[in-house]
mmCIF file of C-alpha atoms in Angstrom:
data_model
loop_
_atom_site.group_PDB
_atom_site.id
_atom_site.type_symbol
_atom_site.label_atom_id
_atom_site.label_comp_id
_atom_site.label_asym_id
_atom_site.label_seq_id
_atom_site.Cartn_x
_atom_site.Cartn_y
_atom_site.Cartn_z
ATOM 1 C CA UNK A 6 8.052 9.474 -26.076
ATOM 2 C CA UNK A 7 5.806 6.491 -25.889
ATOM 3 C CA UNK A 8 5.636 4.756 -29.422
ATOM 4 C CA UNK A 9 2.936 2.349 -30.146
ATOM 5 C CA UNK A 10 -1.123 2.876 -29.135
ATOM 6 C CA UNK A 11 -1.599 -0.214 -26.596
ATOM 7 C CA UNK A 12 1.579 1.559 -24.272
ATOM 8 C CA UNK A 13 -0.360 4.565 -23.262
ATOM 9 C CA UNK A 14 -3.146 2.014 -22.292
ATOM 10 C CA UNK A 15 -0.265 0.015 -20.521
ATOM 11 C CA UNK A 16 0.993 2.478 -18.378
ATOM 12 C CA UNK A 17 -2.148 4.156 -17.677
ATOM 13 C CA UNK A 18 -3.626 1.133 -16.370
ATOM 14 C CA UNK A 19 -0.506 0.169 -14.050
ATOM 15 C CA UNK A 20 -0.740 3.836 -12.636
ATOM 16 C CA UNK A 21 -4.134 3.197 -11.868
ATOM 17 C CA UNK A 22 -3.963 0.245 -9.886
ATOM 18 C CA UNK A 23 -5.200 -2.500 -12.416
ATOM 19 C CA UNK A 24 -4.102 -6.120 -12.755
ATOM 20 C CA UNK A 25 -2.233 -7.739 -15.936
ATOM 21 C CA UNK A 26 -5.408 -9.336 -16.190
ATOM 22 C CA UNK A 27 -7.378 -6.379 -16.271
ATOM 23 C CA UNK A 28 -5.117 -4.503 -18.601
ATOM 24 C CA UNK A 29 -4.919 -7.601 -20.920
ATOM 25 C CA UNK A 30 -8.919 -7.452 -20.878
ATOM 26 C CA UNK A 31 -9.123 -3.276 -21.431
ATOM 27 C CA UNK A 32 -6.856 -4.331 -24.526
ATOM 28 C CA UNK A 33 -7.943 -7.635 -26.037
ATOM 29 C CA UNK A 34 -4.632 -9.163 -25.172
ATOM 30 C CA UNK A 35 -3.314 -12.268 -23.217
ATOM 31 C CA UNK A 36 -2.189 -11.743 -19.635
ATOM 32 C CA UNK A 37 1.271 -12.895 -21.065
ATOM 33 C CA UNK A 38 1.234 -10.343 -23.467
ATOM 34 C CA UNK A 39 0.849 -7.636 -20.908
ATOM 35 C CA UNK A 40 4.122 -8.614 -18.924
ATOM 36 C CA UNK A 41 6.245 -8.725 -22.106
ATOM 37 C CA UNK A 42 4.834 -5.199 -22.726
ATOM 38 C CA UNK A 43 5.762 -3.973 -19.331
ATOM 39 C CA UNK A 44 9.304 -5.564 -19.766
ATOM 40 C CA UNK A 45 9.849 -3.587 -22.980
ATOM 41 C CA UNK A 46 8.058 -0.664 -21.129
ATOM 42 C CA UNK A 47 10.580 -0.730 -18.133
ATOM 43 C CA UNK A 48 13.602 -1.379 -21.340
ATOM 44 C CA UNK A 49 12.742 1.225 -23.179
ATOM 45 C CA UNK A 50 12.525 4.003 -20.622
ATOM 46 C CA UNK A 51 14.830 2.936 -18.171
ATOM 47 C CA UNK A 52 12.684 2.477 -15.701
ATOM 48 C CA UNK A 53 13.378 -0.414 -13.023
ATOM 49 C CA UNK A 54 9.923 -1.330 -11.595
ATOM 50 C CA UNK A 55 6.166 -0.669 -11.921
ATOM 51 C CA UNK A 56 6.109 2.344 -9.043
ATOM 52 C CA UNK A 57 8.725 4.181 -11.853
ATOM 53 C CA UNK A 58 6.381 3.479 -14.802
ATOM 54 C CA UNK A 59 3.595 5.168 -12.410
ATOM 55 C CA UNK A 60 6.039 8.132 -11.835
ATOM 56 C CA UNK A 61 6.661 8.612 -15.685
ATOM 57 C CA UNK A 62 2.738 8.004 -16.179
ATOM 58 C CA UNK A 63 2.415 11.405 -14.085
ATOM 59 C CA UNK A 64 5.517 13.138 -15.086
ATOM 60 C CA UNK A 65 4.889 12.927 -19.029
ATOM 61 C CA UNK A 66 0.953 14.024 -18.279
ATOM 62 C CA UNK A 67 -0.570 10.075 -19.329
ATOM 63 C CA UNK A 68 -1.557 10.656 -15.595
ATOM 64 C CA UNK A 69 -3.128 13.319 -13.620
ATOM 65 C CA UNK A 70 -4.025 13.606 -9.949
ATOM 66 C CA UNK A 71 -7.980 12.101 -9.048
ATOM 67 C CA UNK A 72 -9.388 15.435 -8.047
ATOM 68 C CA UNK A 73 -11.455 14.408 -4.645
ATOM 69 C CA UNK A 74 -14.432 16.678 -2.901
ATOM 70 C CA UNK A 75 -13.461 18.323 -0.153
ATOM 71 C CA UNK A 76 -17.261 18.353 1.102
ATOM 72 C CA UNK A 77 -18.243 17.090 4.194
ATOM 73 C CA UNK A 78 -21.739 15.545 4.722
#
């Protein structure tokens, strides 16, 4: 489980590419913020690095596949 509404946000936005800074902005927090939040993030689930928050984004559903066409012009 994920306690606390900005993690969702957190994770979500790491899985999708963004910056600190643009998580920190989606959020209304300081880019300093962000990293402490990641560092509990990565604490708290036992994760060691960003690429393992992404695979826990997907695994626990906060994340789902981009669904792309497959139509060619």
């Amino acid at each position: 489980a994920v306690p606390c509404r900005g993690r969702p946000v957190t994770i979500v936005g790491i899985g999708r590419g963004h910056t600190d800074r643009e998580i920190a902005t989606n959020l209304g927090i300081g880019v300093g913020d962000v990293a402490r939040r990641v560092e509990r993030l990565l604490a708290t689930l036992g994760r060691r690095d960003r690429t393992q928050l992404v695979v826990f984004a997907y695994e626990s559903g906060l994340l789902t596949p981009a669904v792309r066409s497959t139509t060619r012009g």
